[in-house]
PDB file of C-alpha atoms in Angstrom:
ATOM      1  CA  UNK A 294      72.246 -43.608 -65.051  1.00 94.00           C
ATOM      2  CA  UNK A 295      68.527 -43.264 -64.146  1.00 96.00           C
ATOM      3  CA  UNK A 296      66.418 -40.387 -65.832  1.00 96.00           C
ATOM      4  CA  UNK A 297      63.350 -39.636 -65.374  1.00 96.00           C
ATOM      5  CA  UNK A 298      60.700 -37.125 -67.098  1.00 94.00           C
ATOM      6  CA  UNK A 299      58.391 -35.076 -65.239  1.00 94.00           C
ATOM      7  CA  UNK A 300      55.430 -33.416 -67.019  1.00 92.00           C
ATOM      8  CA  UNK A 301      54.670 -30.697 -64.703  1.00 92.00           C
ATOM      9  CA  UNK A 302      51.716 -28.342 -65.290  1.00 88.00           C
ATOM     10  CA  UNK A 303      52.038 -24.067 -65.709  1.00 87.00           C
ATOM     11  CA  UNK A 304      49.014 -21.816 -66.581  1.00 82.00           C
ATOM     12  CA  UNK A 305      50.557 -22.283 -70.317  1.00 78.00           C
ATOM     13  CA  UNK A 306      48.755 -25.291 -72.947  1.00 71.00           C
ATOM     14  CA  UNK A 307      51.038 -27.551 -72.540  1.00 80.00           C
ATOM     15  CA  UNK A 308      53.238 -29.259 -69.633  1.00 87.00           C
ATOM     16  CA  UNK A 309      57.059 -28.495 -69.311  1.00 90.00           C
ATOM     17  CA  UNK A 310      58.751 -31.638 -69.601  1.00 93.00           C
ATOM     18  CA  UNK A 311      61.691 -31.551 -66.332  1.00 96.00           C
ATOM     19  CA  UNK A 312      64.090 -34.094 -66.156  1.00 97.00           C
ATOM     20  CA  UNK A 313      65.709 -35.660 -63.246  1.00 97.00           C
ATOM     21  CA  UNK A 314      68.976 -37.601 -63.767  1.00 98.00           C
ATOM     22  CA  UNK A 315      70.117 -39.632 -61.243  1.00 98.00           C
ATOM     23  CA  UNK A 316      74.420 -41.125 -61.123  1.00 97.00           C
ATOM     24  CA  UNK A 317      73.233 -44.695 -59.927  1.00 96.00           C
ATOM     25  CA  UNK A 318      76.856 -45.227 -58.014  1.00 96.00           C
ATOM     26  CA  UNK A 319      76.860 -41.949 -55.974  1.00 97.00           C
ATOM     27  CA  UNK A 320      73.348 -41.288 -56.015  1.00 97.00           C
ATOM     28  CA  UNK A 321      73.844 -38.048 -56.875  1.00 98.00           C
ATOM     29  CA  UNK A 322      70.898 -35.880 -58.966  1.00 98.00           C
ATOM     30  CA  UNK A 323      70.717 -32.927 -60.985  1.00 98.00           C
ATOM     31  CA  UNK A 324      66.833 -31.551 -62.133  1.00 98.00           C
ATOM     32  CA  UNK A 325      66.736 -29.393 -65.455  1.00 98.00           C
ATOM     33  CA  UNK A 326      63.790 -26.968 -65.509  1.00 97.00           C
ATOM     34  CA  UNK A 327      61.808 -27.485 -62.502  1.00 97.00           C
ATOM     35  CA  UNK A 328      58.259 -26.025 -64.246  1.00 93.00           C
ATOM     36  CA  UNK A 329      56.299 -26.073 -60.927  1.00 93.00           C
ATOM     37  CA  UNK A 330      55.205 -29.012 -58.535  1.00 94.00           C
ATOM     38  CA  UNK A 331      57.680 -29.114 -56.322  1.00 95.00           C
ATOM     39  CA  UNK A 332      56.118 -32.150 -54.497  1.00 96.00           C
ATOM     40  CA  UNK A 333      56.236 -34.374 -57.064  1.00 97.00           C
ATOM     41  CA  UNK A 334      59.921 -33.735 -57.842  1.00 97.00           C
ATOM     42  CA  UNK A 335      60.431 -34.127 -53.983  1.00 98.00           C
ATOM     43  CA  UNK A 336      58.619 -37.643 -54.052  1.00 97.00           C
ATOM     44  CA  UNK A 337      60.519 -38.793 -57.293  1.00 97.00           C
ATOM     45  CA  UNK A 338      63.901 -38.011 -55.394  1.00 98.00           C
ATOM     46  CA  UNK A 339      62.575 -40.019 -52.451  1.00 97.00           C
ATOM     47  CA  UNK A 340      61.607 -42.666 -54.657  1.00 97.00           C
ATOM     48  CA  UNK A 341      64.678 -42.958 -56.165  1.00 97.00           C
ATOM     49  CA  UNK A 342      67.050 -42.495 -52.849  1.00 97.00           C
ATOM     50  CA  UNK A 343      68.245 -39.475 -54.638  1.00 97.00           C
ATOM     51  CA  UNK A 344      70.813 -36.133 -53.221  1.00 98.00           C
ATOM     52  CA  UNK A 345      70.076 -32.802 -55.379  1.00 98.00           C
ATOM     53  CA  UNK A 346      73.372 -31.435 -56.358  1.00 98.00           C
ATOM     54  CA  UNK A 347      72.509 -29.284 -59.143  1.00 98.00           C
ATOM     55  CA  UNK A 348      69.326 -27.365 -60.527  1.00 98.00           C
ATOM     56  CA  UNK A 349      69.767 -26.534 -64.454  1.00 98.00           C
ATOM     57  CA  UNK A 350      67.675 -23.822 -65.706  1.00 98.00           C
ATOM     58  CA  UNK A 351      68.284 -24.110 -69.724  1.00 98.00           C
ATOM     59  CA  UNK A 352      66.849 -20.310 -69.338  1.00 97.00           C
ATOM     60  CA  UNK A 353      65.378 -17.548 -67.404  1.00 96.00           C
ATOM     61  CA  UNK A 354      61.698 -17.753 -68.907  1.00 94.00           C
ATOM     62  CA  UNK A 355      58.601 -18.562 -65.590  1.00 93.00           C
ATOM     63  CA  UNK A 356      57.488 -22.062 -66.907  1.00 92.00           C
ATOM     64  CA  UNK A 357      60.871 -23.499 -66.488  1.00 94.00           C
ATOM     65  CA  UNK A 358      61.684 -22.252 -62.763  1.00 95.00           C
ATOM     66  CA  UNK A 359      58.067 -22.351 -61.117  1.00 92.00           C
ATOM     67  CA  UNK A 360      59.330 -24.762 -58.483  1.00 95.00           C
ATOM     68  CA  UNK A 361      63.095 -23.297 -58.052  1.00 96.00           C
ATOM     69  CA  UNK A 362      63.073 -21.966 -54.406  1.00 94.00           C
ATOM     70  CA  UNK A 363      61.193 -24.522 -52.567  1.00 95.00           C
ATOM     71  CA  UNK A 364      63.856 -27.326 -53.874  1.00 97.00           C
ATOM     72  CA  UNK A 365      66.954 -24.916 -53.326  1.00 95.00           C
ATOM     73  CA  UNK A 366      65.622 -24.142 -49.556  1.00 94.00           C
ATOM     74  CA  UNK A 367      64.919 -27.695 -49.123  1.00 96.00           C
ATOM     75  CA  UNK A 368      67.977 -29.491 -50.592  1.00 97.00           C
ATOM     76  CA  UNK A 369      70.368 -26.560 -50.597  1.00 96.00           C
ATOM     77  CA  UNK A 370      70.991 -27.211 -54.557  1.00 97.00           C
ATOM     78  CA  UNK A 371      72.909 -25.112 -56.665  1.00 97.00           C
ATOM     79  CA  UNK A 372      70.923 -23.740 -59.228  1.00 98.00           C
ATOM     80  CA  UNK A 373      73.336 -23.251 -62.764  1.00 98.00           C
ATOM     81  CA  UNK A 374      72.000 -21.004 -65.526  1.00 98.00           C
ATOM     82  CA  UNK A 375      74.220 -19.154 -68.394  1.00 98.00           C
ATOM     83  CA  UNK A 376      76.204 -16.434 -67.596  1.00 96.00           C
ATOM     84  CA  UNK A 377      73.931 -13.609 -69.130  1.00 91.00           C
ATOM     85  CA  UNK A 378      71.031 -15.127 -69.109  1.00 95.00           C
ATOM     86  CA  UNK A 379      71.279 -14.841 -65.093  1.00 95.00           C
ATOM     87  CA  UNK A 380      71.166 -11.032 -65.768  1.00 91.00           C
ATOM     88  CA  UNK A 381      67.748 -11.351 -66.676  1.00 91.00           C
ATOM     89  CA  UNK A 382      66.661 -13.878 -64.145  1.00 92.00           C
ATOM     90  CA  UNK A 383      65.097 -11.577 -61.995  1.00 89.00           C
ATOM     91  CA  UNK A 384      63.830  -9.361 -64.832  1.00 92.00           C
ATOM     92  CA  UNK A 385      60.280  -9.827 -65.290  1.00 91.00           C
ATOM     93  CA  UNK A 386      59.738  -8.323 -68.647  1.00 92.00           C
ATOM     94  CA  UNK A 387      62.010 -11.377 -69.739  1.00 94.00           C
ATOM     95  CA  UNK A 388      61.089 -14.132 -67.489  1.00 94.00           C
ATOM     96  CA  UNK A 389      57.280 -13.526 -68.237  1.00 92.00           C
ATOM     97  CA  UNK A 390      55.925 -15.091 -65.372  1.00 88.00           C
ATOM     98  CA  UNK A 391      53.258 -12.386 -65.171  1.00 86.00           C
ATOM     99  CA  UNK A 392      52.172 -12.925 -69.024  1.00 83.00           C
ATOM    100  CA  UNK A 393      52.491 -17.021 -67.347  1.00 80.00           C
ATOM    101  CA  UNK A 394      50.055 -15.973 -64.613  1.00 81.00           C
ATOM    102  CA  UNK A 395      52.391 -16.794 -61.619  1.00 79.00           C
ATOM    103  CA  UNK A 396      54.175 -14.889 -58.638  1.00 77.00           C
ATOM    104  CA  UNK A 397      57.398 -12.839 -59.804  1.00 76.00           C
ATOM    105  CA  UNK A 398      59.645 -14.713 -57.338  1.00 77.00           C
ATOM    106  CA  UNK A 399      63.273 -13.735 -56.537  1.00 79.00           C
ATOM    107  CA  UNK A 400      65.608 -16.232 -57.739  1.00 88.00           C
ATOM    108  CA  UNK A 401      69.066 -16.251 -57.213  1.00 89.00           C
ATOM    109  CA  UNK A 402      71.605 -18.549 -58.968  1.00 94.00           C
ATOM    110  CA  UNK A 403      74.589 -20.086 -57.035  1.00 95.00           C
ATOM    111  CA  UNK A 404      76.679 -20.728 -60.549  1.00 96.00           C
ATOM    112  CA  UNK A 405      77.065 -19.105 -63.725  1.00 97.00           C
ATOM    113  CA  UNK A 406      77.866 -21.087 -66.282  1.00 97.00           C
ATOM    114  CA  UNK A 407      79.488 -20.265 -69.660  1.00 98.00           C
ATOM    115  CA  UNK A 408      79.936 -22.241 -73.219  1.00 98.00           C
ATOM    116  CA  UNK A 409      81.542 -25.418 -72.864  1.00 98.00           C
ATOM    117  CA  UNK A 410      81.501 -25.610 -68.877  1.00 98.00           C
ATOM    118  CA  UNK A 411      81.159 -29.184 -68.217  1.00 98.00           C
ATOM    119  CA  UNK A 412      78.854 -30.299 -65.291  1.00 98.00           C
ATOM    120  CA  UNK A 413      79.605 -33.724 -63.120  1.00 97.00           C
ATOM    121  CA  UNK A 414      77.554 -35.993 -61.606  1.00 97.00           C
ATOM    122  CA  UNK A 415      79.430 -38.848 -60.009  1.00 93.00           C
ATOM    123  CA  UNK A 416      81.163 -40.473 -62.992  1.00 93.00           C
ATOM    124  CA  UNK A 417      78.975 -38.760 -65.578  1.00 97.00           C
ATOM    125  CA  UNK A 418      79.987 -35.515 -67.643  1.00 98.00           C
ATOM    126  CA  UNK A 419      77.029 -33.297 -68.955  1.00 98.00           C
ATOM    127  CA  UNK A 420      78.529 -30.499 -71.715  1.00 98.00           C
ATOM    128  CA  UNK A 421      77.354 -27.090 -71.452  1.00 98.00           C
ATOM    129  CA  UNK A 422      76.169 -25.981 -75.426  1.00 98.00           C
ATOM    130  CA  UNK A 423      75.407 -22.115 -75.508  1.00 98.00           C
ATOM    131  CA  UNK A 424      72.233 -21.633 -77.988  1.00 98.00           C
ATOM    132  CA  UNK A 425      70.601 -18.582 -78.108  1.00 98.00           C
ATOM    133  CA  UNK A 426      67.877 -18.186 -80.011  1.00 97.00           C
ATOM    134  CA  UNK A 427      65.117 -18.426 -77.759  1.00 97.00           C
ATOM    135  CA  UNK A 428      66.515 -16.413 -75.691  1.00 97.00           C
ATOM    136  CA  UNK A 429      69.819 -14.909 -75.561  1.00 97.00           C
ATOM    137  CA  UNK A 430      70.961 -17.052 -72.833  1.00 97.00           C
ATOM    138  CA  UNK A 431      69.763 -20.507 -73.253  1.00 98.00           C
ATOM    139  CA  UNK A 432      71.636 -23.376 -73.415  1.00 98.00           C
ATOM    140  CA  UNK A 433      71.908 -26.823 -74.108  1.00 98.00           C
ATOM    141  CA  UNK A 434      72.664 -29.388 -71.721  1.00 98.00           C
ATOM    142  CA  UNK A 435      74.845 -32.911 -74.119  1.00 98.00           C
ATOM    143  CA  UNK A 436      75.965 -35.825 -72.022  1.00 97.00           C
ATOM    144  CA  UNK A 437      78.384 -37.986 -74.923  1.00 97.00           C
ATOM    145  CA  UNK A 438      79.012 -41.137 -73.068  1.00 95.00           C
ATOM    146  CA  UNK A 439      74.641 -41.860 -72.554  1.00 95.00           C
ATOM    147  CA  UNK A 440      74.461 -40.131 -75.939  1.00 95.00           C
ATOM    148  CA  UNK A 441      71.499 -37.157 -74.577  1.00 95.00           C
ATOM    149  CA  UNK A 442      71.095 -33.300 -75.280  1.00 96.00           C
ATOM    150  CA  UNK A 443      68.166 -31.864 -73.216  1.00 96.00           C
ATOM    151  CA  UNK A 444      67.350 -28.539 -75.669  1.00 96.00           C
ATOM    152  CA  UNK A 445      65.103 -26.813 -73.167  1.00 96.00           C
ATOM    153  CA  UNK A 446      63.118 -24.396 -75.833  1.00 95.00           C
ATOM    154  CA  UNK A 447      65.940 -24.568 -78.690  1.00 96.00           C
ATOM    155  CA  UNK A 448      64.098 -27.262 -79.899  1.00 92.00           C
ATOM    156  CA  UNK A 449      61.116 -28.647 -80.010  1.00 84.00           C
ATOM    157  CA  UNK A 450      59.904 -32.099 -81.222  1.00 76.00           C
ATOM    158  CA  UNK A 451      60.276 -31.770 -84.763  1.00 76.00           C
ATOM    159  CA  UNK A 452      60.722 -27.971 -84.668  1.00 84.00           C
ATOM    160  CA  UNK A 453      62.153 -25.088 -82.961  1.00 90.00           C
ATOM    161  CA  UNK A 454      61.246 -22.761 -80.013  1.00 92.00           C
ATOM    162  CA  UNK A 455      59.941 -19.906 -80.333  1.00 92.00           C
ATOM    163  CA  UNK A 456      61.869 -16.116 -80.967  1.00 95.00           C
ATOM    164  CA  UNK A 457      59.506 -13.795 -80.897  1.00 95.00           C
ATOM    165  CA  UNK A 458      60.266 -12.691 -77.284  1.00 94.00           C
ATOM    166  CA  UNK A 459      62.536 -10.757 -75.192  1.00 95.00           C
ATOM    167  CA  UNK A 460      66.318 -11.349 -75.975  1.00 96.00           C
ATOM    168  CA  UNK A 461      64.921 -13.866 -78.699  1.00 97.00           C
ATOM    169  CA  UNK A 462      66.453 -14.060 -82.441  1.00 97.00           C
ATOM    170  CA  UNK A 463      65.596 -16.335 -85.354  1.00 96.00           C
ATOM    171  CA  UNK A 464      69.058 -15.778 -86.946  1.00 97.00           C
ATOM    172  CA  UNK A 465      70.610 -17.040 -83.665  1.00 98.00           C
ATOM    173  CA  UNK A 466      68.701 -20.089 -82.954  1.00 97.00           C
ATOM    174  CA  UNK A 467      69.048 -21.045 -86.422  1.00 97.00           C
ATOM    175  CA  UNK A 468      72.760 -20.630 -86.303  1.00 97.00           C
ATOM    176  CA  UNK A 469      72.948 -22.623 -82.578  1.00 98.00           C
ATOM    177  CA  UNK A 470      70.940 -25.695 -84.223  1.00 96.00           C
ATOM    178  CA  UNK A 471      72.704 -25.838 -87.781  1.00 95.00           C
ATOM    179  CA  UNK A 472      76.206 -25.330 -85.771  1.00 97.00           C
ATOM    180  CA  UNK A 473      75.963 -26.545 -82.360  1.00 97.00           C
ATOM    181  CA  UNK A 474      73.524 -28.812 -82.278  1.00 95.00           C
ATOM    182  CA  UNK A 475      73.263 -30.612 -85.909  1.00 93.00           C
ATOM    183  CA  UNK A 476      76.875 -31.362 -85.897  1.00 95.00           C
ATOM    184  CA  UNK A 477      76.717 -34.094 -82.689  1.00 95.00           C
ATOM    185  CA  UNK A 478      76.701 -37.414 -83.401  1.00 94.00           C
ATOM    186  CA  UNK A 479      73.679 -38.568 -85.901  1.00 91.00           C
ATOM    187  CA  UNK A 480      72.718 -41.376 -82.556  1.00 92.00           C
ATOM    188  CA  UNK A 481      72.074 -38.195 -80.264  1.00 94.00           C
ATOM    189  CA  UNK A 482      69.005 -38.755 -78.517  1.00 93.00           C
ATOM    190  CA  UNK A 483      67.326 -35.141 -78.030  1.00 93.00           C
ATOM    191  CA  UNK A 484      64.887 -34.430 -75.096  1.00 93.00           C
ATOM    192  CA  UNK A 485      63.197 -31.636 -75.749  1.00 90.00           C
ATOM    193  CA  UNK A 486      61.027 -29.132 -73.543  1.00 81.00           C
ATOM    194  CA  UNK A 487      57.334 -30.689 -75.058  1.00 73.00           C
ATOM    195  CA  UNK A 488      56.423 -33.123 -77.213  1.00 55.00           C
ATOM    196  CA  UNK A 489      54.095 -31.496 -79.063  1.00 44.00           C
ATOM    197  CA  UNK A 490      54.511 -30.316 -82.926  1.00 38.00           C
ATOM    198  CA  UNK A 491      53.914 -26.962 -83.645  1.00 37.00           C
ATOM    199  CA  UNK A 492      52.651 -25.937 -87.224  1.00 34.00           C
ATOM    200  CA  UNK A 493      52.721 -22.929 -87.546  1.00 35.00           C
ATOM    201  CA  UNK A 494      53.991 -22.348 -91.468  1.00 34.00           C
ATOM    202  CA  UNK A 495      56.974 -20.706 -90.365  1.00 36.00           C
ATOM    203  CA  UNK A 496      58.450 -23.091 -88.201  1.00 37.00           C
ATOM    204  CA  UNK A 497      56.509 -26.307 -89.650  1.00 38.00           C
ATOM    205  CA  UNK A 498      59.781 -28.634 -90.781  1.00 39.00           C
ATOM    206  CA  UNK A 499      61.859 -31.620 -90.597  1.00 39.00           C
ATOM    207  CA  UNK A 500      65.555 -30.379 -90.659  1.00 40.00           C
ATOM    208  CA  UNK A 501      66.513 -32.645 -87.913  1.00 41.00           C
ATOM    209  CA  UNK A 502      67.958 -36.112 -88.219  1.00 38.00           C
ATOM    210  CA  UNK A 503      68.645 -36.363 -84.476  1.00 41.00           C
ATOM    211  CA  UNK A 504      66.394 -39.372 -82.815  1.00 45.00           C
ATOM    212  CA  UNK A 505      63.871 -37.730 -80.355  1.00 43.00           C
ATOM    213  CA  UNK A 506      63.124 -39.060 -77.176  1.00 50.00           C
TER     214      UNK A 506
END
């Protein structure tokens, strides 16, 4: 397996971290949160000899799908995002990209996925973990055999995402880390949406025993 992180730049602080994995046999590629450049993503798949299958949004919000349409037009991907949280994919008072300062685009996903939906790539299995919190949709994405779980905005590095917006809750991303996401194997390697450590008092900890990337 070959994977790749992307820092791409929004109008927000700090870069969204995308991720491309690659299945080295089949070549095959799937791209979780595609922030914004889409040319750079384009040039890492040509780097790499690489054929988009999938595009995994881990939710709805603007600084995770900037770059969405221009690689589904392009490589005809099929973009995956939860079930519900597809509802509001198209709803800007949840997406925020107007609070982000970019265009309201139309999206439009070609799966939904639910809880427990599991995701190939060539030989490789990716599990789908629902964990709302952030927002009422987001998910999880845990491959077992390479030992990963890409969190999107559950969690942070060394803390966890943010619930004070649209569809967010405090009580349900605490119960989707302390249930879904504490319980995998202690040699879990999380990649999370930034690297940076937020301390504000009321997230400020160091619950998790999970390596970070």
């Amino acid at each position: 397996m070959i994977l790749k992180r992307l820092q791409l730049e929004t109008n927000l602080a700090d870069p969204t971290n995308c991720y491309m994995i690659v299945e080295e046999e089949t070549k095959e590629a799937m791209v979780i949160d595609p922030a914004s450049h889409s040319e750079t993503i384009c040039e890492m798949l040509e780097v790499l000899q690489a054929k988009l299958k999938y595009i995994y949004l881990t939710h709805c919000h603007g600084d995770h799908t900037g770059a969405v349409v221009e690689l589904q037009n392009r490589y005809g991907a099929k973009v995956l995002i939860e079930r519900k949280e597809s509802e509001n994919l198209r709803n800007p008072e949840v997406t925020l990209n107007y609070f982000i300062g970019i265009p309201d685009i139309r999206l439009e996903e070609d799966s939904r996925i639910d809880d427990n939906d599991v995701i190939h790539l060539g030989e490789l299995e990716f599990r789908v973990i629902h964990t709302p919190g952030h927002t009422g949709g987001s998910t999880s994405l845990y491959c077992e055999k390479e030992k990963m779980l890409f969190s999107g905005d559950t969690i942070f590095h060394g803390t966890w995402g943010r619930t004070d917006l649209p569809t967010g809750s405090l009580v349900d991303i605490m119960e989707s880390i302390t249930k879904k996401l504490l319980v995998l194997p202690e040699d879990t390697i999380i990649y999370p949406r930034t690297w940076k450590i937020y301390y504000d008092k009321r997230r400020k900890t160091n619950l998790f025993r999970i390596t970070w990337a």
